[in-house]
Coordinates of N, CA, C and O and ligand atoms in Angstrom, one line a residue:
M1 N 13.4 -17.9 17.4 CA 13.4 -16.3 16.5 C 13.2 -15.3 17.6 O 13.0 -14.7 18.4
S2 N 14.8 -14.6 16.7 CA 15.1 -13.5 17.2 C 14.5 -12.2 17.5 O 14.3 -11.0 18.2
E3 N 13.8 -11.6 16.0 CA 13.2 -10.7 15.9 C 11.9 -11.0 16.0 O 11.4 -12.2 15.8
K4 N 11.2 -9.7 16.5 CA 9.4 -9.9 16.6 C 9.3 -9.6 15.6 O 9.4 -9.2 14.6
F5 N 8.2 -11.1 15.3 CA 7.3 -11.5 14.5 C 6.2 -10.0 14.1 O 5.2 -9.8 14.8
E6 N 6.3 -10.1 12.8 CA 5.3 -8.9 12.4 C 3.9 -9.5 11.1 O 4.7 -9.8 10.3
P7 N 3.3 -9.4 11.6 CA 2.0 -10.5 10.6 C 1.9 -9.9 9.6 O 2.0 -8.4 9.6
N8 N 1.6 -10.4 8.4 CA 1.4 -9.7 7.6 C 0.1 -9.6 7.0 O -0.7 -11.2 7.4
I9 N -1.3 -8.5 7.5 CA -2.3 -9.0 7.2 C -3.1 -8.5 6.1 O -2.3 -7.3 5.3
V10 N -3.8 -9.1 5.2 CA -4.0 -8.4 4.0 C -5.6 -8.0 4.6 O -6.8 -8.8 5.1
A11 N -6.3 -6.9 3.8 CA -7.6 -6.1 4.1 C -8.2 -5.9 3.5 O -7.5 -4.8 2.5
F12 N -9.4 -6.2 3.0 CA -10.0 -5.9 1.8 C -10.9 -5.3 2.8 O -11.8 -5.1 3.2
L13 N -11.1 -3.6 2.2 CA -11.8 -2.5 2.8 C -12.9 -2.2 1.4 O -12.3 -1.8 0.7
C14 N -13.8 -1.6 1.7 CA -15.1 -1.0 1.1 C -14.8 0.2 0.8 O -14.4 1.3 1.6
N15 N -14.8 0.7 -0.3 CA -14.0 2.3 -0.9 C -15.3 2.9 0.0 O -14.5 4.1 0.3
W16 N -16.3 3.0 0.2 CA -17.2 3.8 0.5 C -17.3 4.3 2.1 O -17.1 5.9 2.9
C17 N -17.1 3.0 2.7 CA -16.7 3.7 4.5 C -15.3 2.9 5.2 O -14.6 4.5 5.4
S18 N -14.9 1.7 5.1 CA -13.8 2.0 5.6 C -12.3 2.0 5.1 O -11.5 2.7 5.9
Y19 N -12.2 2.3 3.8 CA -11.2 2.4 3.3 C -11.3 4.2 3.4 O -10.2 4.8 3.8
A20 N -12.4 4.7 3.1 CA -12.6 6.2 3.8 C -12.3 6.6 5.0 O -11.5 7.1 5.6
G21 N -12.4 5.4 5.9 CA -12.0 6.1 7.3 C -10.5 5.8 8.0 O -10.1 6.1 9.0
A22 N -10.3 4.5 6.9 CA -9.0 4.5 7.0 C -7.9 5.8 6.6 O -6.8 5.8 7.4
D23 N -8.8 6.1 5.8 CA -8.3 7.3 5.0 C -7.8 8.8 6.5 O -7.2 9.3 6.2
L24 N -8.9 8.8 6.7 CA -9.2 9.9 7.8 C -8.0 9.7 8.8 O -7.4 10.6 9.5
A25 N -8.3 8.3 9.4 CA -7.3 8.2 10.2 C -5.4 8.3 9.9 O -5.2 9.4 10.6
G26 N -5.1 8.4 8.3 CA -4.2 8.9 8.0 C -3.7 10.3 8.1 O -3.1 11.0 8.4
T27 N -5.0 10.6 7.1 CA -4.6 12.4 7.3 C -4.9 13.2 8.9 O -4.9 14.3 9.1
S28 N -5.7 12.3 9.9 CA -5.6 12.8 11.2 C -4.5 12.4 11.8 O -4.2 13.1 13.4
R29 N -3.3 12.4 11.3 CA -2.4 11.3 11.9 C -2.5 10.7 12.6 O -2.0 10.7 14.2
I30 N -3.6 9.7 13.1 CA -3.8 8.7 13.9 C -2.7 7.7 13.6 O -2.8 7.1 12.3
Q31 N -2.0 7.4 14.4 CA -0.8 6.2 14.2 C -1.7 4.7 14.7 O -2.7 4.8 15.8
Y32 N -1.4 4.3 13.6 CA -1.4 2.4 13.8 C -0.6 1.6 13.0 O 0.1 1.9 12.1
P33 N -0.6 0.4 13.5 CA 0.2 -0.5 12.9 C -0.2 -0.4 11.5 O -0.6 -0.8 10.8
A34 N 1.4 -0.8 10.7 CA 1.9 -0.6 9.7 C 1.5 -1.8 8.6 O 2.3 -2.3 7.8
N35 N 0.8 -3.3 9.1 CA 1.0 -4.6 8.7 C -0.1 -4.9 7.6 O -0.1 -5.9 7.4
L36 N -0.8 -4.3 7.5 CA -1.9 -4.4 6.3 C -1.8 -3.8 4.9 O -0.9 -2.9 4.9
K37 N -1.9 -4.9 4.1 CA -1.9 -4.4 2.8 C -3.3 -4.4 2.3 O -4.2 -5.9 2.4
I38 N -3.9 -3.2 2.1 CA -4.9 -3.0 1.9 C -5.5 -3.3 0.4 O -4.7 -3.0 -0.4
I39 N -6.5 -3.3 0.2 CA -7.0 -3.8 -0.9 C -8.7 -3.7 -1.1 O -9.3 -4.0 -0.3
R40 N -8.8 -2.2 -2.0 CA -9.9 -1.5 -2.2 C -11.1 -2.6 -3.0 O -10.5 -2.6 -4.2
V41 N -11.9 -2.6 -2.1 CA -13.2 -3.3 -3.2 C -14.7 -2.1 -2.9 O -14.4 -1.3 -2.1
M42 N -15.2 -2.2 -4.2 CA -16.5 -1.2 -4.0 C -17.6 -1.4 -2.8 O -18.3 -0.5 -2.3
C43 N -17.5 -2.6 -2.6 CA -18.3 -2.6 -1.5 C -17.6 -4.4 -1.0 O -16.8 -5.2 -1.5
T44 N -18.1 -4.9 0.7 CA -17.4 -6.0 1.4 C -18.5 -7.2 0.5 O -18.0 -8.3 0.8
G45 N -19.6 -6.6 -0.4 CA -20.3 -7.8 -0.7 C -19.7 -8.3 -2.1 O -20.0 -9.3 -2.9
R46 N -18.9 -7.6 -2.4 CA -17.8 -8.0 -3.9 C -16.6 -9.0 -3.4 O -15.9 -9.7 -4.1
V47 N -16.2 -9.4 -2.0 CA -15.8 -10.0 -1.4 C -15.5 -11.7 -1.3 O -16.7 -12.2 -0.8
N48 N -15.0 -12.4 -2.7 CA -15.7 -13.3 -3.1 C -14.4 -14.3 -1.3 O -13.0 -14.2 -1.4
P49 N -15.6 -15.4 -1.3 CA -14.6 -16.0 0.0 C -13.2 -16.8 -0.4 O -12.6 -17.1 0.3
L50 N -13.3 -16.7 -1.9 CA -12.0 -17.5 -2.2 C -10.8 -16.8 -2.1 O -9.7 -16.9 -2.2
F51 N -11.2 -15.2 -2.0 CA -10.2 -13.8 -2.2 C -9.8 -14.1 -0.3 O -8.2 -13.9 -1.1
I52 N -10.1 -14.9 0.6 CA -10.0 -14.9 1.3 C -9.0 -16.0 1.8 O -7.6 -15.9 2.3
V53 N -9.4 -17.1 1.2 CA -8.1 -18.2 1.2 C -6.9 -18.2 0.3 O -5.9 -18.5 0.7
N54 N -7.1 -17.5 -1.1 CA -5.9 -17.0 -1.6 C -5.2 -16.3 -1.0 O -3.7 -16.4 -0.9
A55 N -5.7 -15.5 -0.1 CA -5.1 -14.0 0.9 C -3.6 -15.6 1.8 O -2.4 -15.3 1.8
F56 N -4.6 -16.2 2.6 CA -3.4 -16.9 3.1 C -3.2 -18.1 2.4 O -1.7 -18.3 2.6
Q57 N -2.9 -18.7 1.1 CA -2.3 -19.5 0.5 C -0.9 -18.5 -0.2 O -0.1 -19.0 -0.5
Q58 N -1.5 -16.9 -0.2 CA -0.1 -16.2 -0.7 C 1.0 -15.8 0.2 O 1.5 -14.8 0.4
G59 N 0.4 -16.1 1.3 CA 1.6 -15.9 2.8 C 0.8 -15.1 3.5 O 1.9 -14.5 4.7
A60 N -0.2 -14.2 3.6 CA -1.1 -13.5 4.7 C -0.7 -14.5 5.9 O -1.2 -15.7 6.2
D61 N -0.6 -13.8 6.9 CA -0.9 -14.6 8.7 C -2.0 -14.2 8.8 O -2.6 -14.5 10.0
G62 N -2.6 -13.3 8.2 CA -4.1 -12.9 8.8 C -4.8 -11.7 7.9 O -3.9 -11.7 6.6
V63 N -6.5 -12.1 7.9 CA -7.5 -11.3 6.7 C -8.7 -10.7 7.6 O -8.8 -11.1 8.4
L64 N -8.5 -9.5 7.3 CA -9.9 -8.5 7.8 C -10.6 -7.8 6.4 O -10.3 -8.0 5.3
V65 N -11.8 -8.0 6.6 CA -12.8 -7.4 5.8 C -13.4 -6.5 6.6 O -14.2 -6.7 7.3
S66 N -13.7 -5.2 5.8 CA -14.2 -4.3 6.6 C -14.9 -3.4 5.4 O -14.4 -3.0 4.6
G67 N -16.3 -2.7 6.1 CA -17.1 -2.2 5.5 C -18.1 -1.4 6.0 O -17.7 -1.0 7.7
C68 N -18.9 -0.9 5.3 CA -20.1 0.0 6.2 C -20.7 -0.8 6.8 O -21.2 -1.9 6.9
H69 N -21.4 0.0 8.0 CA -22.3 -0.2 9.1 C -23.7 -1.3 8.2 O -23.9 -0.6 7.4
P70 N -24.2 -2.0 9.1 CA -25.4 -2.4 8.6 C -26.5 -1.5 8.5 O -26.4 -0.7 9.5
G71 N -27.0 -1.4 7.3 CA -27.9 -0.4 6.9 C -27.3 0.8 6.1 O -28.3 1.6 5.7
D72 N -25.8 1.0 6.5 CA -25.1 1.5 5.5 C -24.7 1.8 4.0 O -23.8 2.1 3.5
C73 N -24.7 0.5 3.7 CA -24.6 -0.1 2.6 C -24.6 1.0 1.5 O -26.0 1.1 1.2
H74 N -23.6 1.5 1.0 CA -23.8 1.9 -0.6 C -24.8 1.6 -1.8 O -24.7 1.5 -2.6
Y75 N -24.5 -0.2 -1.6 CA -25.3 -1.0 -2.5 C -26.7 -1.7 -1.8 O -26.8 -2.9 -2.2
M76 N -27.0 -1.0 -0.5 CA -28.6 -1.5 0.0 C -28.3 -3.0 0.7 O -28.1 -2.4 2.1
E77 N -27.5 -4.0 0.3 CA -27.4 -5.3 1.2 C -26.2 -5.9 0.9 O -25.8 -7.1 1.0
G78 N -25.1 -5.5 0.6 CA -23.9 -5.8 -0.3 C -23.8 -6.4 1.4 O -22.5 -7.6 1.4
N79 N -23.4 -5.5 2.6 CA -22.2 -6.0 3.5 C -23.6 -7.3 4.3 O -22.7 -7.6 4.8
Y80 N -24.6 -7.1 3.9 CA -24.9 -8.3 4.9 C -25.4 -9.6 4.1 O -25.1 -10.9 5.0
Y81 N -24.9 -9.6 2.5 CA -24.5 -10.6 2.2 C -22.7 -11.0 2.6 O -22.9 -12.4 2.2
A82 N -22.4 -10.1 2.3 CA -21.3 -10.1 3.2 C -20.6 -11.1 4.6 O -20.1 -11.5 4.8
R83 N -21.6 -10.6 5.5 CA -21.3 -11.1 6.7 C -22.2 -12.1 6.4 O -21.6 -13.7 7.5
R84 N -22.8 -12.6 6.0 CA -23.4 -14.3 6.0 C -22.2 -15.2 5.4 O -22.2 -16.4 6.1
R85 N -21.5 -15.0 4.2 CA -20.5 -15.2 3.4 C -19.4 -15.3 4.6 O -18.6 -16.4 4.9
F86 N -19.0 -14.2 5.2 CA -17.9 -14.3 6.0 C -17.9 -15.0 7.4 O -17.4 -15.9 7.4
S87 N -19.3 -15.4 7.6 CA -19.4 -16.3 8.9 C -19.4 -17.8 8.1 O -18.7 -18.4 9.4
L88 N -19.6 -18.0 7.6 CA -19.2 -19.3 6.6 C -18.4 -19.8 6.3 O -17.3 -20.8 7.0
I89 N -17.5 -18.8 5.7 CA -16.4 -19.0 5.7 C -15.2 -18.7 6.7 O -14.3 -20.3 6.5
R90 N -15.3 -18.4 7.6 CA -15.0 -18.3 9.2 C -15.1 -19.4 9.7 O -14.0 -20.0 10.2
E91 N -16.3 -20.1 9.6 CA -16.6 -21.4 10.0 C -16.0 -22.5 9.6 O -15.1 -23.3 10.4
L92 N -15.8 -22.4 8.6 CA -14.8 -23.2 7.5 C -13.5 -22.9 7.8 O -12.9 -24.3 8.2
L93 N -13.1 -22.0 7.3 CA -11.6 -22.7 7.5 C -11.2 -22.6 9.1 O -10.5 -23.5 9.5
E94 N -11.9 -22.6 10.4 CA -11.8 -22.7 11.8 C -12.1 -24.5 11.7 O -10.9 -25.0 12.1
Y95 N -12.8 -24.6 11.1 CA -13.0 -25.8 10.7 C -11.6 -27.3 10.2 O -11.4 -28.0 10.6
I96 N -11.1 -26.5 9.0 CA -10.2 -26.7 8.7 C -8.5 -26.6 9.3 O -7.6 -26.9 8.7
G97 N -8.4 -25.8 10.3 CA -7.5 -26.0 11.1 C -6.9 -24.5 11.2 O -5.9 -23.9 11.7
I98 N -7.9 -23.4 10.8 CA -7.0 -22.1 10.8 C -7.0 -21.5 11.9 O -9.0 -21.5 11.9
D99 N -6.8 -21.1 12.4 CA -6.9 -20.2 14.0 C -8.1 -19.0 13.9 O -7.6 -18.0 12.8
P100 N -9.0 -18.9 14.6 CA -10.1 -17.6 14.1 C -9.3 -16.1 14.4 O -10.0 -15.2 14.1
R101 N -8.2 -16.3 15.2 CA -7.8 -15.3 15.0 C -6.8 -14.5 13.8 O -7.0 -13.6 14.2
R102 N -7.3 -15.1 13.3 CA -6.4 -14.6 11.7 C -7.7 -14.1 10.7 O -7.4 -13.7 9.7
I103 N -8.7 -14.2 11.7 CA -10.0 -13.9 10.3 C -10.6 -13.0 11.3 O -11.4 -13.5 11.9
H104 N -10.8 -11.7 10.5 CA -12.0 -10.4 11.1 C -12.7 -9.4 10.2 O -12.1 -10.2 9.1
M105 N -13.9 -9.3 11.1 CA -14.4 -8.9 10.3 C -15.0 -7.3 10.9 O -15.0 -7.3 12.4
S106 N -15.4 -6.1 10.4 CA -15.5 -5.1 11.0 C -16.1 -4.2 10.3 O -16.5 -4.0 9.2
W107 N -17.0 -3.4 10.7 CA -17.8 -2.2 10.1 C -16.7 -0.9 10.8 O -17.0 -0.5 12.0
V108 N -16.6 -0.1 9.9 CA -15.8 1.1 10.3 C -16.5 2.1 9.2 O -16.4 2.1 8.3
S109 N -17.1 3.3 9.3 CA -17.4 4.1 8.6 C -16.6 5.1 8.1 O -15.2 5.0 8.9
A110 N -16.6 6.2 7.3 CA -15.5 7.0 7.1 C -15.8 7.7 7.7 O -14.5 8.7 7.8
S111 N -16.2 8.3 8.9 CA -15.9 8.8 9.9 C -15.4 8.4 11.0 O -15.5 9.3 12.5
E112 N -15.0 7.5 11.1 CA -14.3 6.7 12.3 C -12.5 6.5 12.3 O -12.0 5.0 12.1
G113 N -12.6 7.1 11.7 CA -10.8 6.8 11.9 C -10.1 6.4 13.3 O -9.3 5.4 12.5
A114 N -10.3 6.9 14.6 CA -10.4 6.3 15.9 C -10.7 5.2 15.9 O -10.0 3.9 16.1
K115 N -11.9 4.5 15.6 CA -11.9 3.3 15.7 C -11.6 2.2 14.8 O -10.9 0.8 15.2
W116 N -10.8 2.7 13.7 CA -10.3 2.2 12.5 C -8.8 1.7 13.1 O -8.6 0.4 13.3
K117 N -7.8 2.8 13.9 CA -7.1 2.4 14.8 C -7.2 1.1 15.6 O -6.2 0.3 15.8
D118 N -8.2 1.3 16.5 CA -8.6 0.4 17.4 C -8.9 -1.2 16.7 O -8.3 -1.9 17.2
V119 N -9.3 -1.1 15.5 CA -9.6 -2.4 14.8 C -7.9 -3.1 14.4 O -8.0 -4.0 14.5
V120 N -7.3 -2.2 13.9 CA -6.0 -2.7 13.4 C -5.3 -3.2 14.3 O -4.9 -3.8 14.2
E121 N -5.3 -2.6 15.5 CA -4.3 -3.1 16.4 C -5.0 -4.2 17.1 O -4.0 -5.0 17.4
K122 N -6.5 -4.4 17.1 CA -6.4 -5.6 17.3 C -6.3 -6.7 16.5 O -6.1 -7.9 16.8
V123 N -6.6 -6.7 15.1 CA -6.3 -7.9 14.5 C -4.7 -8.1 14.8 O -4.8 -9.1 14.3
V124 N -4.2 -6.8 14.7 CA -2.6 -7.2 14.4 C -2.0 -8.0 15.6 O -1.1 -8.9 15.3
A125 N -2.7 -7.2 16.8 CA -2.4 -8.1 18.4 C -2.7 -9.8 18.5 O -1.7 -10.6 18.0
E126 N -4.3 -10.0 17.5 CA -4.4 -11.5 17.8 C -3.5 -12.2 16.7 O -3.3 -13.4 16.7
A127 N -3.2 -11.3 15.5 CA -2.4 -12.3 14.3 C -1.3 -12.9 14.7 O -0.3 -13.6 14.6
R128 N -0.1 -11.5 15.5 CA 1.0 -11.8 16.1 C 1.0 -12.6 17.2 O 1.8 -13.7 17.1
E129 N -0.5 -13.1 18.2 CA -0.4 -14.5 19.3 C -0.5 -15.5 18.2 O 0.2 -16.5 19.0
A130 N -1.2 -15.5 17.5 CA -1.6 -16.8 16.8 C 0.0 -17.1 16.1 O -0.1 -18.5 15.6
G131 N 0.9 -15.9 15.6 CA 2.2 -16.7 15.2 C 2.2 -16.8 13.8 O 1.2 -16.6 12.7
P132 N 3.3 -16.6 13.0 CA 3.4 -16.8 11.7 C 2.4 -18.3 10.8 O 2.4 -18.9 11.9
F133 N 1.8 -17.8 9.8 CA 1.1 -18.8 9.2 C 1.9 -19.7 7.4 O 1.6 -18.4 6.9
D134 N 2.2 -20.9 7.6 CA 2.4 -21.1 6.7 C 1.9 -22.2 5.9 O 2.2 -22.8 4.9
Q135 N 1.2 -22.4 6.7 CA 0.5 -24.3 6.4 C -0.3 -24.6 4.9 O 0.1 -25.3 4.4
F136 N -0.8 -23.0 4.4 CA -1.7 -23.1 3.4 C -0.8 -22.3 2.2 O -1.3 -22.2 1.1
R137 N 0.6 -22.1 2.4 CA 1.0 -21.1 1.7 C 1.6 -21.8 0.3 O 2.0 -22.8 0.1
R138 N 1.2 -21.2 -0.8 CA 1.6 -21.7 -2.6 C 2.9 -20.8 -2.9 O 3.8 -21.3 -3.1
N139 N 2.5 -19.6 -2.5 CA 3.1 -18.9 -3.4 C 3.9 -17.8 -2.0 O 2.7 -17.2 -1.7
K140 N 5.2 -17.7 -2.5 CA 5.7 -16.7 -1.8 C 5.9 -15.4 -2.2 O 6.7 -15.2 -3.6
I141 N 5.1 -14.6 -1.9 CA 5.0 -13.1 -2.5 C 6.4 -12.2 -1.6 O 5.9 -12.3 -0.2
N142 N 6.6 -11.5 -2.0 CA 7.8 -10.1 -1.3 C 6.6 -9.4 -0.9 O 6.2 -8.6 -1.5
W143 N 6.4 -9.0 0.2 CA 5.6 -8.5 1.0 C 6.3 -6.9 1.3 O 6.2 -6.2 1.7
Ligands
FES1 FE1 -19.9 -0.6 1.9 FE2 -21.6 -1.7 0.9 S1 -20.5 0.3 0.3 S2 -20.2 -2.2 2.7

């Protein structure tokens, strides 16, 4: 491979915290990798584990789910459900052979633009290390 591999990351961000944190990073002109395709959801509790599987089927090299810190969810306990679901789907995906460096969850609040940058850099770096992922690819989407 002569070109440097740039992973495609699908990021599910809760509207109230991580999406606002990413927005803050942007308005604060904090530079971070542009590998993310962001999907805004109202709460991480809305992220069905099949969304993650589907992202891989459609060509993602990595997935990030990010939302409000525990105790700060705008729907009280959506992120607690998300955290439980995420740990199960992560284990399951690892069991069937998906490198855990491709699957991430984080808590980023609306005031944590700098933390958002760190999270994105880590997620992209780990997906880059893991390399291109096409074992589950069903549909080729033009990223
Ligand atoms: Fe942000 Fe629930 S509203 S995780």
